[in-house]
């Protein structure tokens, strides 16, 4: 149950990729037969991606993943619009793939406002509006948070940015393939996605760039991706992204509804069976698959590993920082104290999960939490 | 990532709990760092007859607590003070580099418990050896 | 015969990748079982890569390809050493993945010296030595040129840089897997490679960074690659790179000798059978598989496409710029006039090529050249 | 990338060669741009009776030369002047966007040849209509 960290490659997706891993190995930028086959496959994947997002194919640029897409969007717009201004607005709960590029820009003379969130993790669109100044060139607010699953009011923020003439980027890595994402309806200017979050391959993603939006290239070199992203195309990966996004878009709403029902059962069961627990993230405006808790008096990694031994994959904090002891910046932004933030557990459901999986977790989780609490000096102190 | 020994001491930790009439209690760590370790010892004739622990922390913290209590039981205080974080880590067949600081925590808890015992006996003054040590740097050693 | 543009994925390499495209889909940065399997596979690939280059595993960082590795090396060192100086030295015949980052740095206040080459495409190490100034922070000279195949005197240049305390990067994308490359013997500080040039997958590469060399991260985000290259690891791609580099390193010298013999036959045959032709690149200091010519009076794309129809893949200029009419910057740097540079053809041999392939090219090439010359106003003018 | 028609006219170009006693010759392009096109026409009663070409250039340049000569044969000069780069490209079932400039070259060569004919006949002065036009911008239209 860690579908937010990564997902399995769907057999249909692998099948679509196979020709480009075997016979059709051409370089998509060469002129002869194999090269043209590769080019056509890349363009078909671009069309599929565009269709899934309600975009034009020329607005889709393939990258090596969500992280590169975020880096490119933020640094690319910042440097391209530098003469207009040097102020950027983002939130305190963004993924590191957004926060760290922002911190990098601060070292290069940019000013960044990191907006706070409420205790459910929601950004207030009014805060965005108030933070926009004369020299603001970019606002970047994530579509859905990777830890606590909260879905941000992106359409409203996009509208505010549009009115004020500021470009708006959203990191939709956790959303695409899981909830409907339409760039036209949302009114966003740039949007990042990553294939391995929706049963596509790892190491491939895309950046949507609305027509007319200027941004500097980030990876310079050959003329690939219409001179905006250099490097020999990862043809198999791109084809996999295209196949996966098409699959994920089909019957998206029914699938999301099924998963959300499982999620609600899981959340309800945990809140009922385990004392001293907090549900993190908004109760309803959250990703269909996400359930996120803080269990008081215990620490996340030990909980996680106990569950792993019992066959349940989960995450504590974000996947990237597991193994480090720094408490998650997202949980701290919600206002949780350190020792509470340390006891976090994320369970993320996907297409493969069933009622039985949820029942099994509801069976083992309470006893596991209890076992660890019996070892905890904080719990002992509380019992007095 | 973890050795079998670590996993064993983590999943089936030895000597969990409190000793209500302990002769020495040491508590180290800081909830901000994600680790708190409390060690209880029972001493007779300068020898550790029993040891127990409570730990709030990651798998490595729990396993090192468990191993540390196992290692010191039956040892004299002098011998116990020779148990270092390396001894504990080696007894567990090693720890991942980013988790080595957890074994330091176990060493500190042990020292704190022994110091507490000595303080209670009037052998040292409270100022010199507090039984509660805040481990200053809780970042992994990377 | 366009092995320099890309190569087919070896079946053994695909086989090594398959587990990570099917069952073992874990995120290498997560703690639980699948994650650990992925992590181990990544670390094994790192060891294989290090072994092939004579490096330590901790000196290998995986990237999305050769282009990203070049971008990172150049921008990463430049920005990290900015306070020391702002001068960079490279050559006029580098790949665009090096030249364009350099041009980008020029826009950001750096000074770049683009060293000329001789008519064989060789950089003079004396030129490098003379170009190094007080404020030089980086020299980047490619190991082997992707168009004309010339192998540069990298070891000597590295020695000069070491003596003068300047970091040295080499773009070895065309060399790794084709000629022996040992970072210790060469004495380089940074080295780029790309898997798809040696029968590995597309969209994966690596940067070797000598221990102790400081460079800024380029893609910021999660803590992957020991905090130096963020983004969920492309596990299958990394495993493929590791398997491919190990395969390519085995019996490297015998394979190179066989291919060089084919190349020499091809070059000899063309020079003998076709009048008004120039061999580009150094006669002996060249990649084993590379044969590169300029045919006077005709244009490269039309030659290329004629050969394609007859079943021979080739390249004119570099793969990235085919389809554009700009003559190759490499050929212009050799001192060739534009109309001569336009008539270029690159044939690059690989493991799959045989004597028969060479014989076939030698059979069809002269008549194809002749057919195009009969249409050429330049040829007509020359005949008078 | 290229249509079947383009490939056909490229691999089997019609009307290749010179007309030694041509009534008009037009040459456009620039070897620096990678394209030179030379067109020869034979004119009788204001009608193009024969047309031939020589081209140094890419596949699209060769195919458009071939198609342009086919299109104008038998046409009056007035009619031939209505042949534009679009006509040629359409007759080839289209050209890739980056190659559209090649069809401009064919149009220019044709105009240059007709102008040359008219100049020889004294219908226009050399200054107004040169028979050699340097196409100024040889970059692909992207
Ligand atoms: C919200 C969010 N943004 C960005 C990323 C980075 O994407 P990738 O792992 O493809 O680099 C992730 C996942 O890792 C994510 O969850
Ligand atoms: C010399 C050289 N450098 C860099 C590159 C770029 O590598 P990649 O295509 O993996 O981005 C190439 C090939 O395309 C190359 O030949």
Tab-separated table of N, CA and C and ligand atoms in Angstrom, chain A residues 27 224 229-233, chain C residues 4-5 64-68 70 94-98 142 144-147 171-174 192-197 203-205 319-320 346, ligand 2:
chain	number	residue	atom	x	y	z
A	27	UNK	N	17.019	6.057	-33.359
A	27	UNK	CA	17.154	7.354	-32.705
A	27	UNK	C	16.107	8.254	-33.345
A	224	UNK	N	16.308	18.318	-29.810
A	224	UNK	CA	15.129	17.512	-29.502
A	224	UNK	C	14.041	18.339	-28.809
A	229	UNK	N	14.167	20.763	-25.037
A	229	UNK	CA	14.721	19.803	-24.078
A	229	UNK	C	15.635	18.867	-24.851
A	230	UNK	N	16.923	19.060	-24.672
A	230	UNK	CA	17.915	18.297	-25.424
A	230	UNK	C	18.126	16.909	-24.838
A	231	UNK	N	18.698	16.030	-25.663
A	231	UNK	CA	19.009	14.663	-25.227
A	231	UNK	C	18.267	13.653	-26.079
A	232	UNK	N	18.968	12.588	-26.459
A	232	UNK	CA	18.326	11.530	-27.237
A	232	UNK	C	17.072	11.060	-26.509
A	233	UNK	N	15.963	10.992	-27.214
A	233	UNK	CA	14.690	10.658	-26.574
A	233	UNK	C	14.703	9.245	-26.009
C	4	UNK	N	26.838	5.228	-34.260
C	4	UNK	CA	27.199	6.354	-33.407
C	4	UNK	C	25.965	7.117	-32.966
C	5	UNK	N	24.873	7.022	-33.733
C	5	UNK	CA	23.639	7.714	-33.343
C	5	UNK	C	22.980	6.972	-32.197
C	64	UNK	N	19.916	11.194	-16.770
C	64	UNK	CA	18.972	10.779	-17.813
C	64	UNK	C	19.641	10.652	-19.177
C	65	UNK	N	20.967	10.704	-19.240
C	65	UNK	CA	21.650	10.520	-20.523
C	65	UNK	C	22.923	11.339	-20.589
C	66	UNK	N	23.560	11.280	-21.752
C	66	UNK	CA	24.807	12.007	-21.945
C	66	UNK	C	24.591	13.513	-21.872
C	67	UNK	N	23.493	13.978	-22.415
C	67	UNK	CA	23.235	15.416	-22.438
C	67	UNK	C	23.121	15.973	-21.029
C	68	UNK	N	22.349	15.286	-20.185
C	68	UNK	CA	22.234	15.779	-18.811
C	68	UNK	C	23.582	15.719	-18.100
C	70	UNK	N	26.559	16.052	-19.377
C	70	UNK	CA	27.365	17.183	-19.837
C	70	UNK	C	26.885	18.503	-19.229
C	94	UNK	N	33.014	20.355	-29.942
C	94	UNK	CA	32.243	19.605	-28.941
C	94	UNK	C	30.831	19.347	-29.451
C	95	UNK	N	30.194	18.369	-28.822
C	95	UNK	CA	28.769	18.106	-29.059
C	95	UNK	C	27.969	19.304	-28.530
C	96	UNK	N	26.781	19.505	-29.089
C	96	UNK	CA	25.946	20.609	-28.607
C	96	UNK	C	25.613	20.489	-27.125
C	97	UNK	N	25.660	19.264	-26.606
C	97	UNK	CA	25.386	19.069	-25.179
C	97	UNK	C	26.462	19.714	-24.302
C	98	UNK	N	27.605	20.037	-24.903
C	98	UNK	CA	28.637	20.798	-24.196
C	98	UNK	C	28.611	22.264	-24.654
C	142	UNK	N	36.239	16.859	-25.434
C	142	UNK	CA	35.628	15.554	-25.623
C	142	UNK	C	36.666	14.458	-25.829
C	144	UNK	N	36.174	11.643	-27.765
C	144	UNK	CA	36.177	11.312	-29.195
C	144	UNK	C	35.010	12.040	-29.831
C	145	UNK	N	35.251	12.562	-31.022
C	145	UNK	CA	34.214	13.353	-31.676
C	145	UNK	C	33.147	12.468	-32.294
C	146	UNK	N	31.887	12.871	-32.119
C	146	UNK	CA	30.764	12.067	-32.594
C	146	UNK	C	30.579	12.104	-34.100
C	147	UNK	N	31.111	13.111	-34.781
C	147	UNK	CA	30.951	13.127	-36.233
C	147	UNK	C	32.141	12.479	-36.919
C	171	UNK	N	33.724	14.643	-22.310
C	171	UNK	CA	32.510	14.022	-22.818
C	171	UNK	C	32.957	12.742	-23.538
C	172	UNK	N	32.781	11.608	-22.842
C	172	UNK	CA	33.253	10.334	-23.400
C	172	UNK	C	32.077	9.513	-23.921
C	173	UNK	N	30.999	10.190	-24.299
C	173	UNK	CA	29.785	9.495	-24.744
C	173	UNK	C	30.073	8.586	-25.935
C	174	UNK	N	30.943	9.010	-26.844
C	174	UNK	CA	31.226	8.191	-28.016
C	174	UNK	C	32.315	7.152	-27.746
C	192	UNK	N	31.491	12.084	-18.834
C	192	UNK	CA	30.087	11.772	-19.165
C	192	UNK	C	30.012	10.542	-20.051
C	193	UNK	N	28.964	9.759	-19.849
C	193	UNK	CA	28.708	8.621	-20.736
C	193	UNK	C	27.211	8.428	-20.899
C	194	UNK	N	26.826	7.682	-21.933
C	194	UNK	CA	25.416	7.473	-22.248
C	194	UNK	C	25.211	6.032	-22.698
C	195	UNK	N	24.248	5.339	-22.071
C	195	UNK	CA	24.099	3.897	-22.277
C	195	UNK	C	23.729	3.507	-23.705
C	196	UNK	N	22.910	4.329	-24.366
C	196	UNK	CA	22.406	3.889	-25.673
C	196	UNK	C	23.484	3.894	-26.752
C	197	UNK	N	24.673	4.374	-26.418
C	197	UNK	CA	25.760	4.328	-27.383
C	197	UNK	C	26.519	3.004	-27.302
C	203	UNK	N	17.966	7.129	-22.663
C	203	UNK	CA	17.428	7.884	-21.539
C	203	UNK	C	18.108	7.567	-20.223
C	204	UNK	N	19.327	7.037	-20.298
C	204	UNK	CA	20.082	6.800	-19.067
C	204	UNK	C	21.563	7.002	-19.363
C	205	UNK	N	22.246	7.651	-18.457
C	205	UNK	CA	23.674	7.904	-18.607
C	205	UNK	C	24.279	8.055	-17.232
C	319	UNK	N	23.501	13.483	-35.849
C	319	UNK	CA	22.106	13.045	-35.892
C	319	UNK	C	21.161	14.153	-35.463
C	320	UNK	N	21.601	14.959	-34.524
C	320	UNK	CA	20.702	15.949	-33.969
C	320	UNK	C	20.377	17.037	-34.960
C	346	UNK	N	28.440	10.102	-42.667
C	346	UNK	CA	29.084	9.359	-41.595
C	346	UNK	C	28.545	7.943	-41.586
E	2	LIG	C1	29.724	13.202	-28.037
E	2	LIG	C2	28.310	13.189	-27.546
E	2	LIG	N1	27.992	13.861	-26.437
E	2	LIG	C3	26.742	13.855	-25.935
E	2	LIG	C4	25.728	13.165	-26.554
E	2	LIG	C5	24.358	13.213	-25.961
E	2	LIG	O1	24.017	12.024	-25.312
E	2	LIG	P1	22.490	11.616	-25.104
E	2	LIG	O2	21.939	11.406	-26.441
E	2	LIG	O3	22.508	10.392	-24.274
E	2	LIG	O4	21.815	12.752	-24.405
E	2	LIG	C6	26.005	12.447	-27.744
E	2	LIG	C7	25.001	11.679	-28.508
E	2	LIG	O5	23.892	12.030	-28.777
E	2	LIG	C8	27.326	12.462	-28.248
E	2	LIG	O6	27.654	11.788	-29.357
